[in-house]
Amino acid sequence: MLSQVMSSAVLGIDAYAVAVEVDVSPGMFFWAIVGLPDAAVQESRERVRAAIKNTGFEFPNKRCTINLAPADIRKEGTGFDLPIAVGLLASTGQVERDLLHDTLMTGQLSLDGSVRPVNGVLPMALSARNAGYRRLLVPAANLEEAAVVGDIDVYPVATLAQVVDLLCNPERHEPVRRDPNEILAAGPEYATDFADVKGQSHAKRALEVAAAGGHNIIMIGPPGSGKTMLARRLPTILPPLSVDEALDTTRIYSVAGLLPSDLALMRTRPFRAPHHTLSNAALVGGGTVPRPGEVSLSHHGVLFLDELPEFKRDALEVLRQPLEDGVVTIARVQASLQYPASFILAAAMNPCVCGYQGDLFRQCTCSQTMVRKYQQRISGPLLDRIDIHLEVPRLSEDDMVNYPPTEKSVEIRKRVAVARERQRARLQGSRIYCNAQMGQREIRAQCVVDSETRSVLKAAIQQLSLSARAYDRILKVARTIADLAGVEEIRAPHVVEAIQYRSLDRKMWI
């Protein structure tokens, strides 16, 4: 007898429906799975057989053929265990086939019949809702992430017996739903705060500008100046996640298997700080089985690269596409995958090998050749994609011992949120949402300056030998500074502050 159970699989960070067709016919015992299954899918035979027997049902000792359609896409993972088991029960008459209508299910089976969690349930739930399915059965551990998707009844299942009971007696079970707006209403919670940082008021101001406009920033200073401490507090001043942003971020973490089982949505913006020894695939994604990399795990958040010159040159160069386009494209023979990667890059580095060039408290021991080689590990094209170049000097003894109370992150975050709202209103109708993403057309339309401001820009170009790309960066940063000030016109003081954030790159890399 033939039966069909609908399931789902993940390709990239999106899911697609998979029809699990099960045919049980007379003959000697035979088991075959077709439809490009990987090793984990092939091994489902023993898990399914033990789960069916240990749950009290009858396993068919006949000719069993399972087809996973569409057959031209490779199927990976263990999420097909549950639909295969239910398909076998339906094909042998232990479950009515009509009960499977408008139902999609996924889950890994244990030998005792319990249902274990799988990765990528959130994109599966989104795909099922968009495809018009009425009912979704997911492992109990994956309930929270699936329940935030509206317009579909989500049922948590813990055992194979519970799945059969739910199919045969749906009135005994209630679907579970979660309101994403209620989950995000409490706001983000961070363990760090800008009030912990002593001094460095100019660095805090630069980070506020970076957060308000979504600008990339690099901090240069000696060891112990607080670069890492400042960078780790950058997410705390970013605006709270919207529902769409939270769903996008949660979907990536769900596919990567990094979403805690008790978490329905990501409430805080991600902060990723990979070590400089990571591979290219770990940074941007890929591998034999493609997975999201650190740039995608930083989507709608911050990617912090500490000791930037220590990263491999080719690893830094692959950052250029996501920094420019906001996506990562992974090309394979069978398919080309795209992972979202819209993030703020925060980088930190020492000015030289020993780290004390220009330091007022300790003498540098590096030669000019050593300093030049160290700084040239960072390519010009990568630096051109960083809007703000900031010098972070070490604090003096007085600054460390005697320092006045400073603003908390929540106060800065309010100003940043207001500036972001001004940008969204101004850029409404376009595909961008912050000043850092503006192209030439938006710069010409949104960064109009008067004659006085134009004179300041002309003098800066002549004295600093600024490139055309650096000129555009100054205009975008000045636009953000004006938004923080609550004015529509870009004035000379806004441009002067923006120029200060580009003067260090001429000092360091000229």
Coordinates of C-alpha atoms in Angstrom, one line a residue:
M1 CA 0.0 0.0 0.0
L2 CA 1.2 3.5 -0.8
S3 CA 1.1 6.5 1.5
Q4 CA 2.5 10.0 1.5
V5 CA 3.6 12.1 4.4
M6 CA 4.8 15.7 4.0
S7 CA 8.0 16.8 5.6
S8 CA 10.5 19.6 5.0
A9 CA 14.2 20.1 4.6
V10 CA 16.5 23.1 4.7
L11 CA 18.5 24.5 1.7
G12 CA 20.7 27.4 2.8
I13 CA 18.5 29.2 5.4
D14 CA 15.3 28.5 3.5
A15 CA 13.1 25.4 3.7
Y16 CA 11.3 23.5 1.0
A17 CA 8.6 20.8 1.2
V18 CA 9.6 17.1 0.8
A19 CA 7.1 14.5 0.0
V20 CA 8.0 11.2 1.8
E21 CA 6.3 8.5 -0.3
V22 CA 6.3 5.1 1.4
D23 CA 5.3 1.9 -0.5
V24 CA 4.9 -1.4 1.4
S25 CA 4.4 -4.4 -0.9
P26 CA 4.5 -8.2 -0.4
G27 CA 7.8 -10.0 -0.7
M28 CA 11.0 -10.7 1.3
F29 CA 12.2 -7.9 3.6
F30 CA 13.8 -5.2 1.6
W31 CA 14.5 -1.5 2.5
A32 CA 15.4 1.2 0.0
I33 CA 15.5 5.0 0.3
V34 CA 15.7 6.9 -3.0
G35 CA 15.8 10.6 -3.7
L36 CA 19.5 11.5 -3.0
P37 CA 19.6 10.6 0.7
D38 CA 22.8 11.2 2.7
A39 CA 24.3 8.7 5.2
A40 CA 22.2 10.1 8.1
V41 CA 19.0 9.5 6.1
Q42 CA 20.1 6.0 5.0
E43 CA 20.7 5.1 8.7
S44 CA 17.1 5.9 9.6
R45 CA 16.1 2.3 8.9
E46 CA 17.4 0.9 12.2
R47 CA 16.1 3.9 14.2
V48 CA 12.7 3.7 12.6
R49 CA 12.4 -0.1 13.1
A50 CA 13.4 0.0 16.8
A51 CA 11.1 3.0 17.4
I52 CA 8.1 1.3 15.8
K53 CA 8.6 -1.9 17.7
N54 CA 9.4 -0.4 21.1
T55 CA 6.3 1.8 20.8
G56 CA 4.0 -1.2 20.4
F57 CA 3.3 -1.0 16.7
E58 CA 4.1 -3.6 14.0
F59 CA 7.0 -3.1 11.8
P60 CA 6.4 -4.5 8.2
N61 CA 8.8 -7.3 7.3
K62 CA 8.0 -6.8 3.6
R63 CA 9.4 -4.9 0.7
C64 CA 9.6 -1.2 1.8
T65 CA 10.5 1.6 -0.7
I66 CA 10.8 5.2 0.5
N67 CA 11.0 8.0 -2.0
L68 CA 12.0 11.6 -1.0
A69 CA 10.7 14.0 -3.6
P70 CA 11.9 16.2 -5.2
A71 CA 14.5 13.5 -6.1
D72 CA 17.0 15.9 -7.6
I73 CA 18.0 17.7 -4.3
R74 CA 20.3 16.0 -1.8
K75 CA 18.5 15.3 1.5
E76 CA 20.5 15.7 4.7
G77 CA 19.9 15.3 8.4
T78 CA 17.7 13.1 10.6
G79 CA 14.4 15.0 10.4
F80 CA 12.9 12.4 8.1
D81 CA 12.8 9.7 10.7
L82 CA 9.3 10.7 12.0
P83 CA 7.6 11.1 8.6
I84 CA 9.1 7.8 7.4
A85 CA 7.8 6.0 10.5
V86 CA 4.3 7.5 10.1
G87 CA 4.4 6.6 6.4
L88 CA 5.1 3.0 7.3
L89 CA 2.2 2.9 9.8
A90 CA -0.1 4.4 7.2
S91 CA 1.0 2.0 4.5
T92 CA 0.3 -1.0 6.8
G93 CA -3.2 0.3 7.9
Q94 CA -2.2 1.2 11.5
V95 CA -2.9 4.9 10.8
E96 CA -5.6 6.1 8.4
R97 CA -4.0 7.8 5.4
D98 CA -6.8 10.4 5.2
L99 CA -5.6 11.7 8.6
L100 CA -2.3 13.0 7.0
H101 CA -4.0 15.6 4.9
D102 CA -2.8 19.2 5.3
T103 CA -0.2 18.0 7.9
L104 CA 3.6 18.5 7.8
M105 CA 6.0 16.9 10.3
T106 CA 9.6 16.6 11.1
G107 CA 11.7 15.0 13.9
Q108 CA 14.4 12.5 14.7
L109 CA 13.5 9.2 16.4
S110 CA 15.2 7.6 19.3
L111 CA 15.2 3.8 19.6
D112 CA 12.5 4.0 22.4
G113 CA 10.2 6.0 20.1
S114 CA 10.9 9.4 21.6
V115 CA 11.2 12.4 19.2
R116 CA 14.4 14.4 19.3
P117 CA 14.9 17.9 18.1
V118 CA 16.3 18.8 14.7
N119 CA 17.9 22.0 13.2
G120 CA 16.1 24.5 11.0
V121 CA 12.5 24.1 12.4
L122 CA 11.8 27.9 12.2
P123 CA 12.4 28.1 8.4
M124 CA 10.4 24.9 8.0
A125 CA 7.5 26.4 9.9
L126 CA 7.6 29.6 7.7
S127 CA 7.7 27.4 4.6
A128 CA 4.8 25.3 5.8
R129 CA 2.7 28.4 6.5
N130 CA 3.5 30.0 3.2
A131 CA 2.6 26.7 1.4
G132 CA -0.9 26.6 3.1
Y133 CA -0.5 23.7 5.4
R134 CA -2.9 23.7 8.3
R135 CA -1.0 21.6 10.9
L136 CA 2.6 21.3 11.8
L137 CA 4.1 18.6 14.1
V138 CA 7.5 19.4 15.6
P139 CA 9.7 17.9 18.4
A140 CA 8.7 19.3 21.8
A141 CA 12.2 20.8 22.1
N142 CA 11.6 22.8 18.9
L143 CA 8.2 24.1 20.0
E144 CA 9.2 27.7 20.9
E145 CA 10.8 28.6 17.6
A146 CA 8.0 27.1 15.6
A147 CA 5.1 28.6 17.6
V148 CA 6.0 32.2 16.7
V149 CA 4.9 31.6 13.2
G150 CA 1.3 32.6 12.9
D151 CA -1.5 31.2 10.7
I152 CA -0.6 27.5 11.3
D153 CA -1.4 25.1 14.1
V154 CA 1.8 24.0 15.8
Y155 CA 1.7 20.8 17.9
P156 CA 4.7 19.6 20.0
V157 CA 5.2 15.9 20.0
A158 CA 7.4 13.9 22.4
T159 CA 6.9 10.3 21.3
L160 CA 5.8 8.4 18.2
A161 CA 2.8 7.2 20.2
Q162 CA 1.8 10.8 20.8
V163 CA 2.0 11.5 17.1
V164 CA -0.4 8.6 16.3
D165 CA -2.8 9.7 19.0
L166 CA -2.7 13.3 17.7
L167 CA -3.5 12.1 14.2
C168 CA -6.3 9.8 15.3
N169 CA -7.8 12.1 18.0
P170 CA -6.9 15.7 17.2
E171 CA -9.6 17.0 19.5
R172 CA -7.5 15.9 22.5
H173 CA -4.6 18.2 21.6
E174 CA -4.4 22.0 21.6
P175 CA -2.1 23.9 19.2
V176 CA 0.5 26.2 20.7
R177 CA 1.2 29.7 19.5
R178 CA 3.4 32.5 20.6
D179 CA 3.0 36.2 19.9
P180 CA 6.4 37.6 18.7
N181 CA 5.4 41.1 19.7
E182 CA 4.9 40.0 23.3
I183 CA 8.3 38.2 23.3
L184 CA 10.1 41.3 22.1
A185 CA 8.1 43.8 24.2
A186 CA 10.4 43.2 27.2
G187 CA 13.3 44.6 25.2
P188 CA 16.9 43.4 25.0
E189 CA 18.9 42.3 28.0
Y190 CA 22.6 42.8 28.1
A191 CA 25.2 41.8 30.7
T192 CA 27.5 44.7 29.7
D193 CA 26.9 48.5 29.7
F194 CA 28.7 51.6 28.5
A195 CA 28.6 52.9 32.0
D196 CA 31.4 50.4 32.8
V197 CA 33.9 52.2 30.5
K198 CA 36.1 54.7 32.1
G199 CA 36.8 57.8 30.1
Q200 CA 37.2 57.4 26.3
S201 CA 34.4 59.9 25.7
H202 CA 35.5 60.5 22.1
A203 CA 35.5 56.7 21.4
K204 CA 32.0 56.4 22.9
R205 CA 30.8 59.2 20.6
A206 CA 32.3 57.5 17.6
L207 CA 30.6 54.2 18.5
E208 CA 27.3 56.0 18.9
V209 CA 27.7 57.5 15.4
A210 CA 28.6 54.0 14.1
A211 CA 25.5 52.5 15.7
A212 CA 23.2 55.2 14.5
G213 CA 24.2 54.9 10.9
G214 CA 25.2 51.3 10.7
H215 CA 28.8 52.3 9.9
N216 CA 31.8 50.0 10.1
I217 CA 34.5 51.1 12.5
I218 CA 38.2 50.3 13.3
M219 CA 39.8 51.2 16.6
I220 CA 43.6 51.6 16.7
G221 CA 45.5 51.9 20.0
P222 CA 48.0 50.2 22.4
P223 CA 47.2 47.2 24.5
G224 CA 45.0 47.9 27.5
S225 CA 43.4 51.0 26.0
G226 CA 39.9 49.5 26.1
K227 CA 39.3 48.6 22.4
T228 CA 37.7 45.2 23.1
M229 CA 35.7 46.5 26.1
L230 CA 34.2 49.2 23.9
A231 CA 33.5 46.8 21.0
R232 CA 31.7 44.3 23.2
R233 CA 29.3 47.1 24.3
L234 CA 28.5 48.2 20.8
P235 CA 25.4 45.9 20.5
T236 CA 24.0 47.4 23.7
I237 CA 23.4 50.8 22.0
L238 CA 21.9 49.4 18.8
P239 CA 18.1 49.8 18.4
P240 CA 16.0 46.8 19.6
L241 CA 15.3 44.1 17.1
S242 CA 12.1 44.4 15.1
V243 CA 9.9 41.3 14.5
D244 CA 11.2 40.8 11.0
E245 CA 14.8 41.3 12.1
A246 CA 14.3 38.9 15.0
L247 CA 12.8 36.2 12.7
D248 CA 15.7 36.6 10.2
T249 CA 18.3 36.3 12.9
T250 CA 16.6 33.4 14.7
R251 CA 16.2 31.6 11.4
I252 CA 20.0 31.6 10.9
Y253 CA 20.7 30.4 14.4
S254 CA 18.0 27.7 14.0
V255 CA 19.7 26.3 10.8
A256 CA 23.1 26.5 12.5
G257 CA 21.8 24.5 15.5
L258 CA 22.8 27.4 17.9
L259 CA 19.3 28.3 19.1
P260 CA 18.6 27.3 22.7
S261 CA 15.5 25.1 23.0
D262 CA 13.8 27.5 25.5
L263 CA 14.2 30.5 23.2
A264 CA 11.5 31.4 20.8
L265 CA 13.2 34.5 19.2
M266 CA 16.5 36.2 19.5
R267 CA 15.8 39.2 21.6
T268 CA 19.3 40.7 21.5
R269 CA 21.4 41.6 18.5
P270 CA 24.2 39.1 18.0
F271 CA 27.8 39.8 18.8
R272 CA 30.4 37.4 17.2
A273 CA 34.1 37.6 18.0
P274 CA 35.8 34.8 16.1
H275 CA 39.5 33.9 16.8
H276 CA 42.0 35.0 14.1
T277 CA 42.9 31.3 13.3
L278 CA 39.5 30.6 11.8
S279 CA 39.2 29.4 8.2
N280 CA 37.6 31.1 5.3
A281 CA 34.6 28.8 5.4
A282 CA 34.1 29.4 9.1
L283 CA 34.2 33.1 8.5
V284 CA 31.8 33.5 5.5
G285 CA 30.2 30.1 5.4
G286 CA 30.5 27.0 3.2
G287 CA 32.1 23.6 3.8
T288 CA 31.2 20.2 2.4
V289 CA 27.8 20.6 4.0
P290 CA 27.2 24.4 3.6
R291 CA 26.6 26.1 6.9
P292 CA 26.3 29.8 7.8
G293 CA 29.6 31.4 8.8
E294 CA 30.4 34.1 11.4
V295 CA 29.3 36.9 9.1
S296 CA 25.9 35.4 8.8
L297 CA 25.7 34.7 12.5
S298 CA 26.4 38.4 12.9
H299 CA 23.4 39.4 10.8
H300 CA 21.6 42.4 12.2
G301 CA 24.4 42.6 14.8
V302 CA 28.1 43.1 15.2
L303 CA 31.1 41.2 13.9
F304 CA 34.2 42.0 16.0
L305 CA 37.6 41.1 14.7
D306 CA 40.2 41.7 17.4
E307 CA 43.8 42.0 16.4
L308 CA 42.8 42.5 12.8
P309 CA 46.3 42.1 11.2
E310 CA 46.6 38.7 12.7
F311 CA 43.8 37.3 10.5
K312 CA 44.9 35.6 7.3
R313 CA 45.0 38.0 4.3
D314 CA 42.7 35.8 2.2
A315 CA 40.2 35.5 5.1
L316 CA 40.0 39.3 5.3
E317 CA 39.6 39.7 1.5
V318 CA 36.5 37.4 1.4
L319 CA 34.8 40.0 3.7
R320 CA 34.6 42.5 0.9
Q321 CA 31.5 41.0 -0.7
P322 CA 29.4 40.8 2.4
L323 CA 30.5 44.3 3.5
E324 CA 29.5 45.7 0.1
D325 CA 26.4 43.6 -0.7
G326 CA 25.1 42.4 2.7
V327 CA 24.9 38.8 1.5
V328 CA 27.3 35.8 1.1
T329 CA 27.1 33.7 -2.0
I330 CA 28.2 30.0 -1.7
A331 CA 28.6 28.4 -5.2
R332 CA 28.4 24.7 -5.5
V333 CA 28.0 22.4 -8.5
Q334 CA 24.4 21.5 -7.6
A335 CA 23.2 24.8 -6.4
S336 CA 24.2 28.3 -5.4
L337 CA 23.2 29.4 -1.9
Q338 CA 22.9 32.9 -0.4
Y339 CA 23.2 33.7 3.3
P340 CA 22.3 37.1 4.6
A341 CA 25.2 39.1 6.2
S342 CA 24.1 42.6 7.0
F343 CA 26.2 43.5 10.0
I344 CA 28.4 46.2 11.5
L345 CA 32.1 45.4 11.3
A346 CA 34.0 46.5 14.4
A347 CA 37.7 45.9 14.2
A348 CA 40.6 46.5 16.6
M349 CA 44.3 46.5 16.1
N350 CA 47.6 47.7 17.6
P351 CA 49.5 50.5 15.7
C352 CA 52.6 48.3 15.4
V353 CA 54.0 44.9 16.3
C354 CA 54.8 45.8 19.9
G355 CA 51.7 47.9 20.2
Y356 CA 53.2 51.1 21.6
Q357 CA 53.8 53.4 18.6
G358 CA 52.7 56.9 19.5
D359 CA 52.0 55.9 23.1
L360 CA 52.7 58.6 25.7
F361 CA 53.5 56.2 28.5
R362 CA 55.7 53.6 26.8
Q363 CA 58.3 53.7 24.1
C364 CA 57.9 51.8 20.9
T365 CA 60.6 49.2 20.0
C366 CA 59.6 48.6 16.4
S367 CA 61.6 49.9 13.4
Q368 CA 59.8 51.8 10.6
T369 CA 60.0 48.8 8.3
M370 CA 58.4 46.6 10.9
V371 CA 55.6 49.1 11.5
R372 CA 55.0 49.5 7.7
K373 CA 54.8 45.7 7.1
Y374 CA 52.5 45.3 10.1
Q375 CA 50.1 48.0 8.9
Q376 CA 50.2 46.8 5.3
R377 CA 48.6 43.5 6.3
I378 CA 45.3 45.3 6.0
S379 CA 44.5 45.9 2.4
G380 CA 43.4 49.3 1.0
P381 CA 40.1 47.9 -0.4
L382 CA 39.1 46.6 3.0
L383 CA 40.0 49.9 4.7
D384 CA 37.9 51.7 2.1
R385 CA 34.9 49.8 3.3
I386 CA 35.3 51.0 6.9
D387 CA 33.7 54.4 7.5
I388 CA 35.2 55.3 10.9
H389 CA 38.9 55.1 11.8
L390 CA 39.3 55.8 15.5
E391 CA 42.4 56.2 17.6
V392 CA 42.0 54.9 21.2
P393 CA 44.8 56.0 23.5
R394 CA 45.6 54.5 26.9
L395 CA 44.1 56.2 29.9
S396 CA 46.2 58.1 32.3
E397 CA 46.4 57.3 36.0
D398 CA 44.0 60.1 36.9
D399 CA 41.5 58.9 34.3
M400 CA 41.6 55.4 35.7
V401 CA 41.3 56.4 39.4
N402 CA 39.1 59.5 39.1
Y403 CA 36.4 59.4 36.5
P404 CA 32.9 60.8 36.6
P405 CA 29.8 58.7 36.0
T406 CA 29.0 58.2 32.4
E407 CA 25.9 57.5 30.4
K408 CA 24.3 54.1 30.4
S409 CA 23.7 52.1 27.3
V410 CA 19.9 52.5 27.5
E411 CA 20.3 56.4 27.3
I412 CA 22.5 56.2 24.2
R413 CA 20.3 53.5 22.6
K414 CA 17.3 55.9 22.8
R415 CA 19.2 58.5 20.7
V416 CA 20.4 55.9 18.3
A417 CA 16.8 54.6 17.8
V418 CA 15.5 58.1 17.1
A419 CA 18.2 58.6 14.5
R420 CA 17.4 55.3 12.9
E421 CA 13.8 56.2 12.7
R422 CA 14.7 59.4 10.8
Q423 CA 16.7 57.4 8.4
R424 CA 13.9 54.9 7.8
A425 CA 11.4 57.7 7.1
R426 CA 13.8 59.4 4.7
L427 CA 14.8 56.2 2.9
Q428 CA 11.2 54.8 2.8
G429 CA 10.5 53.0 -0.4
S430 CA 14.0 51.9 -1.0
R431 CA 15.6 48.6 0.0
I432 CA 18.0 50.2 2.5
Y433 CA 17.3 51.2 6.0
C434 CA 20.4 53.1 7.3
N435 CA 22.9 55.7 6.1
A436 CA 25.8 53.2 5.7
Q437 CA 23.9 51.4 3.0
M438 CA 23.4 54.5 0.8
G439 CA 24.7 54.3 -2.8
Q440 CA 25.6 57.1 -5.1
R441 CA 21.9 58.0 -5.9
E442 CA 20.9 58.2 -2.3
I443 CA 24.0 60.2 -1.4
R444 CA 23.2 62.8 -4.1
A445 CA 19.6 63.0 -2.9
Q446 CA 20.1 62.9 0.9
C447 CA 23.5 64.5 1.5
V448 CA 23.0 68.0 0.1
V449 CA 25.4 70.6 1.5
D450 CA 25.5 74.4 1.5
S451 CA 28.4 76.6 0.2
E452 CA 30.1 76.8 3.6
T453 CA 30.1 73.1 4.1
R454 CA 31.3 72.5 0.5
S455 CA 34.3 74.7 1.2
V456 CA 35.2 72.6 4.3
L457 CA 35.0 69.5 2.2
K458 CA 37.1 70.9 -0.5
A459 CA 39.8 71.9 2.0
A460 CA 39.8 68.4 3.5
I461 CA 40.2 66.8 0.1
Q462 CA 43.2 69.0 -0.6
Q463 CA 44.9 68.6 2.7
L464 CA 44.2 64.9 3.3
S465 CA 44.4 63.7 -0.3
L466 CA 41.0 62.0 0.1
S467 CA 39.8 59.5 -2.5
A468 CA 36.4 59.7 -4.0
R469 CA 35.3 56.7 -1.9
A470 CA 36.6 58.4 1.3
Y471 CA 34.7 61.5 0.3
D472 CA 31.4 59.5 0.0
R473 CA 32.1 57.9 3.4
I474 CA 32.5 61.4 5.0
L475 CA 29.2 62.5 3.6
K476 CA 27.4 59.4 4.9
V477 CA 28.9 59.8 8.4
A478 CA 28.0 63.5 8.4
R479 CA 24.5 62.6 7.4
T480 CA 24.3 60.3 10.5
I481 CA 25.8 63.0 12.8
A482 CA 23.1 65.4 11.5
D483 CA 20.4 62.7 12.3
L484 CA 21.7 62.4 15.8
A485 CA 21.5 66.2 16.2
G486 CA 17.9 66.1 14.9
V487 CA 18.4 68.4 11.9
E488 CA 17.8 67.7 8.3
E489 CA 20.5 69.9 6.8
I490 CA 24.2 68.7 6.9
R491 CA 26.2 71.6 8.3
A492 CA 29.8 72.4 8.6
P493 CA 30.3 71.1 12.2
H494 CA 28.8 67.7 11.2
V495 CA 31.3 67.5 8.3
V496 CA 34.2 68.5 10.5
E497 CA 33.4 65.7 13.0
A498 CA 33.1 63.2 10.1
I499 CA 36.5 64.3 8.7
Q500 CA 38.1 63.6 12.1
Y501 CA 37.0 60.0 11.7
R502 CA 38.9 59.7 8.4
S503 CA 42.1 61.6 9.3
L504 CA 43.7 58.7 11.2
D505 CA 43.8 56.4 8.1
R506 CA 45.9 59.0 6.3
K507 CA 48.2 59.2 9.4
M508 CA 48.5 55.4 9.6
W509 CA 48.6 54.2 6.0
I510 CA 49.8 57.0 3.8

